[in-house]
Amino acid sequence: MTRRYLTARGGRALLLAALLPVFPGMAEEGRLGVELNKFEQGETGGCRAFFLFRNQSGQTLDGFEMSLAILDGNGVIDQLLSIDAAPLPIARTTLKLFEIPDIACDDISEVLLHEMTACKPQNADPVDCFDFMDLSSKTPAGFVK
């Protein structure tokens, strides 16, 4: 099992941050929706993962890092990734793109959020994001806590 660290600010991850309008019903008030929206085969044999972050939590998140376990087609943990998705502006939908190296998209059966390594609202102490976070997936792979 390989542990990798990815940041949206540099390193091996690609960042595509777009502020999109929040449509009614997309995320419940007081909640943070994290959606694994799409997989796309990467040019180097890895898999690009597109995440949508719908921040209706009532606070901008200046710190937001997740540790993910990537499970292969047999349900075995292939690798651990730490991704940095901050900042997540209040009342916005943000798109972030991350590379998952060394695995084809079709070989990913599930993405497990096993730890929140950072969740810090702007001008406030860190909080437990698990309490107000909802996960979903539009890919063939599940996205679960």
JSON list of C-alpha atoms in Angstrom, two decimals:
[
{"chain": "A", "resi": 1, "resn": "MET", "atom": "CA", "xyz": [0.00, 0.00, 0.00]},
{"chain": "A", "resi": 2, "resn": "THR", "atom": "CA", "xyz": [1.37, 3.41, -0.96]},
{"chain": "A", "resi": 3, "resn": "ARG", "atom": "CA", "xyz": [0.66, 6.66, 0.89]},
{"chain": "A", "resi": 4, "resn": "ARG", "atom": "CA", "xyz": [0.66, 9.81, -1.23]},
{"chain": "A", "resi": 5, "resn": "TYR", "atom": "CA", "xyz": [0.07, 13.43, -0.36]},
{"chain": "A", "resi": 6, "resn": "LEU", "atom": "CA", "xyz": [-1.65, 15.69, -2.86]},
{"chain": "A", "resi": 7, "resn": "THR", "atom": "CA", "xyz": [-2.33, 19.38, -2.55]},
{"chain": "A", "resi": 8, "resn": "ALA", "atom": "CA", "xyz": [-4.51, 21.55, -4.68]},
{"chain": "A", "resi": 9, "resn": "ARG", "atom": "CA", "xyz": [-1.86, 24.23, -4.42]},
{"chain": "A", "resi": 10, "resn": "GLY", "atom": "CA", "xyz": [0.92, 22.29, -6.12]},
{"chain": "A", "resi": 11, "resn": "GLY", "atom": "CA", "xyz": [2.71, 18.99, -6.09]},
{"chain": "A", "resi": 12, "resn": "ARG", "atom": "CA", "xyz": [1.18, 16.11, -8.01]},
{"chain": "A", "resi": 13, "resn": "ALA", "atom": "CA", "xyz": [-2.39, 17.35, -7.91]},
{"chain": "A", "resi": 14, "resn": "LEU", "atom": "CA", "xyz": [-4.06, 19.49, -10.49]},
{"chain": "A", "resi": 15, "resn": "LEU", "atom": "CA", "xyz": [-6.40, 22.19, -9.35]},
{"chain": "A", "resi": 16, "resn": "LEU", "atom": "CA", "xyz": [-9.31, 23.42, -11.29]},
{"chain": "A", "resi": 17, "resn": "ALA", "atom": "CA", "xyz": [-11.14, 25.82, -9.03]},
{"chain": "A", "resi": 18, "resn": "ALA", "atom": "CA", "xyz": [-14.27, 27.30, -10.45]},
{"chain": "A", "resi": 19, "resn": "LEU", "atom": "CA", "xyz": [-16.88, 29.09, -8.46]},
{"chain": "A", "resi": 20, "resn": "LEU", "atom": "CA", "xyz": [-20.18, 27.87, -9.75]},
{"chain": "A", "resi": 21, "resn": "PRO", "atom": "CA", "xyz": [-23.60, 29.10, -8.69]},
{"chain": "A", "resi": 22, "resn": "VAL", "atom": "CA", "xyz": [-25.32, 27.04, -6.03]},
{"chain": "A", "resi": 23, "resn": "PHE", "atom": "CA", "xyz": [-28.63, 25.73, -7.29]},
{"chain": "A", "resi": 24, "resn": "PRO", "atom": "CA", "xyz": [-31.57, 25.28, -4.90]},
{"chain": "A", "resi": 25, "resn": "GLY", "atom": "CA", "xyz": [-31.63, 21.81, -3.39]},
{"chain": "A", "resi": 26, "resn": "MET", "atom": "CA", "xyz": [-27.99, 21.06, -4.22]},
{"chain": "A", "resi": 27, "resn": "ALA", "atom": "CA", "xyz": [-26.80, 21.13, -0.60]},
{"chain": "A", "resi": 28, "resn": "GLU", "atom": "CA", "xyz": [-28.86, 21.34, 2.53]},
{"chain": "A", "resi": 29, "resn": "GLU", "atom": "CA", "xyz": [-28.48, 24.48, 4.65]},
{"chain": "A", "resi": 30, "resn": "GLY", "atom": "CA", "xyz": [-25.84, 24.01, 7.34]},
{"chain": "A", "resi": 31, "resn": "ARG", "atom": "CA", "xyz": [-24.22, 21.12, 5.42]},
{"chain": "A", "resi": 32, "resn": "LEU", "atom": "CA", "xyz": [-21.13, 20.58, 3.28]},
{"chain": "A", "resi": 33, "resn": "GLY", "atom": "CA", "xyz": [-21.77, 18.35, 0.29]},
{"chain": "A", "resi": 34, "resn": "VAL", "atom": "CA", "xyz": [-18.74, 16.56, -1.15]},
{"chain": "A", "resi": 35, "resn": "GLU", "atom": "CA", "xyz": [-19.48, 14.81, -4.41]},
{"chain": "A", "resi": 36, "resn": "LEU", "atom": "CA", "xyz": [-17.15, 12.55, -6.38]},
{"chain": "A", "resi": 37, "resn": "ASN", "atom": "CA", "xyz": [-18.56, 13.80, -9.66]},
{"chain": "A", "resi": 38, "resn": "LYS", "atom": "CA", "xyz": [-16.49, 12.22, -12.42]},
{"chain": "A", "resi": 39, "resn": "PHE", "atom": "CA", "xyz": [-13.49, 10.04, -13.25]},
{"chain": "A", "resi": 40, "resn": "GLU", "atom": "CA", "xyz": [-11.37, 10.63, -16.34]},
{"chain": "A", "resi": 41, "resn": "GLN", "atom": "CA", "xyz": [-8.43, 8.50, -17.41]},
{"chain": "A", "resi": 42, "resn": "GLY", "atom": "CA", "xyz": [-5.18, 10.46, -16.98]},
{"chain": "A", "resi": 43, "resn": "GLU", "atom": "CA", "xyz": [-2.44, 10.77, -19.57]},
{"chain": "A", "resi": 44, "resn": "THR", "atom": "CA", "xyz": [0.13, 9.02, -17.37]},
{"chain": "A", "resi": 45, "resn": "GLY", "atom": "CA", "xyz": [-1.95, 5.95, -16.50]},
{"chain": "A", "resi": 46, "resn": "GLY", "atom": "CA", "xyz": [-3.56, 7.35, -13.39]},
{"chain": "A", "resi": 47, "resn": "CYS", "atom": "CA", "xyz": [-7.11, 8.55, -12.89]},
{"chain": "A", "resi": 48, "resn": "ARG", "atom": "CA", "xyz": [-8.35, 12.12, -12.60]},
{"chain": "A", "resi": 49, "resn": "ALA", "atom": "CA", "xyz": [-11.04, 12.60, -9.96]},
{"chain": "A", "resi": 50, "resn": "PHE", "atom": "CA", "xyz": [-13.37, 15.59, -10.16]},
{"chain": "A", "resi": 51, "resn": "PHE", "atom": "CA", "xyz": [-14.85, 16.64, -6.81]},
{"chain": "A", "resi": 52, "resn": "LEU", "atom": "CA", "xyz": [-17.63, 19.17, -6.23]},
{"chain": "A", "resi": 53, "resn": "PHE", "atom": "CA", "xyz": [-17.68, 20.86, -2.83]},
{"chain": "A", "resi": 54, "resn": "ARG", "atom": "CA", "xyz": [-21.06, 22.49, -2.07]},
{"chain": "A", "resi": 55, "resn": "ASN", "atom": "CA", "xyz": [-20.45, 24.64, 0.99]},
{"chain": "A", "resi": 56, "resn": "GLN", "atom": "CA", "xyz": [-23.72, 25.54, 2.66]},
{"chain": "A", "resi": 57, "resn": "SER", "atom": "CA", "xyz": [-22.16, 25.16, 6.12]},
{"chain": "A", "resi": 58, "resn": "GLY", "atom": "CA", "xyz": [-22.47, 28.86, 6.91]},
{"chain": "A", "resi": 59, "resn": "GLN", "atom": "CA", "xyz": [-18.70, 29.37, 7.08]},
{"chain": "A", "resi": 60, "resn": "THR", "atom": "CA", "xyz": [-15.77, 29.65, 4.68]},
{"chain": "A", "resi": 61, "resn": "LEU", "atom": "CA", "xyz": [-13.34, 26.80, 5.25]},
{"chain": "A", "resi": 62, "resn": "ASP", "atom": "CA", "xyz": [-9.73, 28.02, 5.08]},
{"chain": "A", "resi": 63, "resn": "GLY", "atom": "CA", "xyz": [-8.42, 24.56, 5.94]},
{"chain": "A", "resi": 64, "resn": "PHE", "atom": "CA", "xyz": [-9.89, 21.38, 4.44]},
{"chain": "A", "resi": 65, "resn": "GLU", "atom": "CA", "xyz": [-7.79, 18.23, 4.04]},
{"chain": "A", "resi": 66, "resn": "MET", "atom": "CA", "xyz": [-9.09, 14.69, 3.60]},
{"chain": "A", "resi": 67, "resn": "SER", "atom": "CA", "xyz": [-7.27, 11.38, 3.81]},
{"chain": "A", "resi": 68, "resn": "LEU", "atom": "CA", "xyz": [-8.78, 8.95, 1.29]},
{"chain": "A", "resi": 69, "resn": "ALA", "atom": "CA", "xyz": [-8.32, 5.19, 0.85]},
{"chain": "A", "resi": 70, "resn": "ILE", "atom": "CA", "xyz": [-8.58, 4.11, -2.80]},
{"chain": "A", "resi": 71, "resn": "LEU", "atom": "CA", "xyz": [-9.92, 0.54, -3.10]},
{"chain": "A", "resi": 72, "resn": "ASP", "atom": "CA", "xyz": [-9.23, -1.53, -6.20]},
{"chain": "A", "resi": 73, "resn": "GLY", "atom": "CA", "xyz": [-11.69, -3.74, -8.11]},
{"chain": "A", "resi": 74, "resn": "ASN", "atom": "CA", "xyz": [-11.27, -6.50, -5.50]},
{"chain": "A", "resi": 75, "resn": "GLY", "atom": "CA", "xyz": [-12.11, -4.14, -2.62]},
{"chain": "A", "resi": 76, "resn": "VAL", "atom": "CA", "xyz": [-8.48, -4.08, -1.44]},
{"chain": "A", "resi": 77, "resn": "ILE", "atom": "CA", "xyz": [-6.87, -0.79, -0.42]},
{"chain": "A", "resi": 78, "resn": "ASP", "atom": "CA", "xyz": [-4.57, 0.19, -3.28]},
{"chain": "A", "resi": 79, "resn": "GLN", "atom": "CA", "xyz": [-3.28, 3.47, -1.89]},
{"chain": "A", "resi": 80, "resn": "LEU", "atom": "CA", "xyz": [-3.88, 6.26, 0.60]},
{"chain": "A", "resi": 81, "resn": "LEU", "atom": "CA", "xyz": [-4.14, 9.85, -0.60]},
{"chain": "A", "resi": 82, "resn": "SER", "atom": "CA", "xyz": [-4.21, 13.06, 1.37]},
{"chain": "A", "resi": 83, "resn": "ILE", "atom": "CA", "xyz": [-5.87, 15.86, -0.58]},
{"chain": "A", "resi": 84, "resn": "ASP", "atom": "CA", "xyz": [-6.01, 19.53, 0.27]},
{"chain": "A", "resi": 85, "resn": "ALA", "atom": "CA", "xyz": [-9.17, 21.14, -1.10]},
{"chain": "A", "resi": 86, "resn": "ALA", "atom": "CA", "xyz": [-9.00, 24.49, 0.74]},
{"chain": "A", "resi": 87, "resn": "PRO", "atom": "CA", "xyz": [-10.23, 27.11, 0.52]},
{"chain": "A", "resi": 88, "resn": "LEU", "atom": "CA", "xyz": [-13.95, 26.35, 0.30]},
{"chain": "A", "resi": 89, "resn": "PRO", "atom": "CA", "xyz": [-15.85, 29.66, 0.15]},
{"chain": "A", "resi": 90, "resn": "ILE", "atom": "CA", "xyz": [-19.16, 30.06, 1.96]},
{"chain": "A", "resi": 91, "resn": "ALA", "atom": "CA", "xyz": [-22.34, 29.51, -0.09]},
{"chain": "A", "resi": 92, "resn": "ARG", "atom": "CA", "xyz": [-20.42, 28.40, -3.19]},
{"chain": "A", "resi": 93, "resn": "THR", "atom": "CA", "xyz": [-19.86, 25.28, -5.20]},
{"chain": "A", "resi": 94, "resn": "THR", "atom": "CA", "xyz": [-16.18, 24.68, -5.91]},
{"chain": "A", "resi": 95, "resn": "LEU", "atom": "CA", "xyz": [-14.74, 22.20, -8.40]},
{"chain": "A", "resi": 96, "resn": "LYS", "atom": "CA", "xyz": [-11.39, 20.59, -7.59]},
{"chain": "A", "resi": 97, "resn": "LEU", "atom": "CA", "xyz": [-9.49, 18.09, -9.71]},
{"chain": "A", "resi": 98, "resn": "PHE", "atom": "CA", "xyz": [-7.00, 15.61, -8.28]},
{"chain": "A", "resi": 99, "resn": "GLU", "atom": "CA", "xyz": [-4.81, 12.97, -9.91]},
{"chain": "A", "resi": 100, "resn": "ILE", "atom": "CA", "xyz": [-4.97, 9.47, -8.43]},
{"chain": "A", "resi": 101, "resn": "PRO", "atom": "CA", "xyz": [-1.67, 7.98, -9.66]},
{"chain": "A", "resi": 102, "resn": "ASP", "atom": "CA", "xyz": [-0.91, 4.44, -10.75]},
{"chain": "A", "resi": 103, "resn": "ILE", "atom": "CA", "xyz": [-4.48, 3.12, -11.03]},
{"chain": "A", "resi": 104, "resn": "ALA", "atom": "CA", "xyz": [-6.95, 3.09, -13.92]},
{"chain": "A", "resi": 105, "resn": "CYS", "atom": "CA", "xyz": [-10.34, 4.65, -13.25]},
{"chain": "A", "resi": 106, "resn": "ASP", "atom": "CA", "xyz": [-12.11, 1.38, -14.08]},
{"chain": "A", "resi": 107, "resn": "ASP", "atom": "CA", "xyz": [-10.06, -0.34, -11.37]},
{"chain": "A", "resi": 108, "resn": "ILE", "atom": "CA", "xyz": [-11.37, 1.89, -8.56]},
{"chain": "A", "resi": 109, "resn": "SER", "atom": "CA", "xyz": [-14.31, 0.25, -6.76]},
{"chain": "A", "resi": 110, "resn": "GLU", "atom": "CA", "xyz": [-14.62, 2.62, -3.81]},
{"chain": "A", "resi": 111, "resn": "VAL", "atom": "CA", "xyz": [-13.16, 5.77, -2.28]},
{"chain": "A", "resi": 112, "resn": "LEU", "atom": "CA", "xyz": [-13.24, 5.78, 1.51]},
{"chain": "A", "resi": 113, "resn": "LEU", "atom": "CA", "xyz": [-12.94, 8.99, 3.53]},
{"chain": "A", "resi": 114, "resn": "HIS", "atom": "CA", "xyz": [-11.16, 7.54, 6.53]},
{"chain": "A", "resi": 115, "resn": "GLU", "atom": "CA", "xyz": [-9.84, 10.72, 8.17]},
{"chain": "A", "resi": 116, "resn": "MET", "atom": "CA", "xyz": [-10.28, 14.49, 8.10]},
{"chain": "A", "resi": 117, "resn": "THR", "atom": "CA", "xyz": [-6.78, 15.81, 8.68]},
{"chain": "A", "resi": 118, "resn": "ALA", "atom": "CA", "xyz": [-7.90, 19.47, 8.66]},
{"chain": "A", "resi": 119, "resn": "CYS", "atom": "CA", "xyz": [-11.20, 21.30, 8.83]},
{"chain": "A", "resi": 120, "resn": "LYS", "atom": "CA", "xyz": [-10.79, 24.91, 9.85]},
{"chain": "A", "resi": 121, "resn": "PRO", "atom": "CA", "xyz": [-13.34, 27.68, 9.37]},
{"chain": "A", "resi": 122, "resn": "GLN", "atom": "CA", "xyz": [-12.04, 31.14, 8.59]},
{"chain": "A", "resi": 123, "resn": "ASN", "atom": "CA", "xyz": [-11.06, 33.05, 11.77]},
{"chain": "A", "resi": 124, "resn": "ALA", "atom": "CA", "xyz": [-12.08, 30.14, 14.01]},
{"chain": "A", "resi": 125, "resn": "ASP", "atom": "CA", "xyz": [-10.74, 27.02, 15.69]},
{"chain": "A", "resi": 126, "resn": "PRO", "atom": "CA", "xyz": [-10.75, 23.70, 13.83]},
{"chain": "A", "resi": 127, "resn": "VAL", "atom": "CA", "xyz": [-14.03, 21.75, 13.85]},
{"chain": "A", "resi": 128, "resn": "ASP", "atom": "CA", "xyz": [-15.17, 18.19, 13.17]},
{"chain": "A", "resi": 129, "resn": "CYS", "atom": "CA", "xyz": [-16.40, 18.25, 9.56]},
{"chain": "A", "resi": 130, "resn": "PHE", "atom": "CA", "xyz": [-17.81, 14.72, 9.84]},
{"chain": "A", "resi": 131, "resn": "ASP", "atom": "CA", "xyz": [-20.73, 16.20, 11.79]},
{"chain": "A", "resi": 132, "resn": "PHE", "atom": "CA", "xyz": [-21.99, 18.32, 8.86]},
{"chain": "A", "resi": 133, "resn": "MET", "atom": "CA", "xyz": [-20.54, 16.64, 5.76]},
{"chain": "A", "resi": 134, "resn": "ASP", "atom": "CA", "xyz": [-22.51, 14.59, 3.23]},
{"chain": "A", "resi": 135, "resn": "LEU", "atom": "CA", "xyz": [-20.71, 12.38, 0.66]},
{"chain": "A", "resi": 136, "resn": "SER", "atom": "CA", "xyz": [-22.05, 11.23, -2.70]},
{"chain": "A", "resi": 137, "resn": "SER", "atom": "CA", "xyz": [-20.75, 9.80, -5.97]},
{"chain": "A", "resi": 138, "resn": "LYS", "atom": "CA", "xyz": [-21.87, 10.02, -9.59]},
{"chain": "A", "resi": 139, "resn": "THR", "atom": "CA", "xyz": [-19.08, 7.62, -10.61]},
{"chain": "A", "resi": 140, "resn": "PRO", "atom": "CA", "xyz": [-19.30, 3.81, -10.65]},
{"chain": "A", "resi": 141, "resn": "ALA", "atom": "CA", "xyz": [-17.17, 3.87, -7.47]},
{"chain": "A", "resi": 142, "resn": "GLY", "atom": "CA", "xyz": [-18.79, 4.49, -4.12]},
{"chain": "A", "resi": 143, "resn": "PHE", "atom": "CA", "xyz": [-17.68, 7.42, -1.96]},
{"chain": "A", "resi": 144, "resn": "VAL", "atom": "CA", "xyz": [-18.25, 6.65, 1.73]},
{"chain": "A", "resi": 145, "resn": "LYS", "atom": "CA", "xyz": [-17.20, 7.59, 5.28]}
]
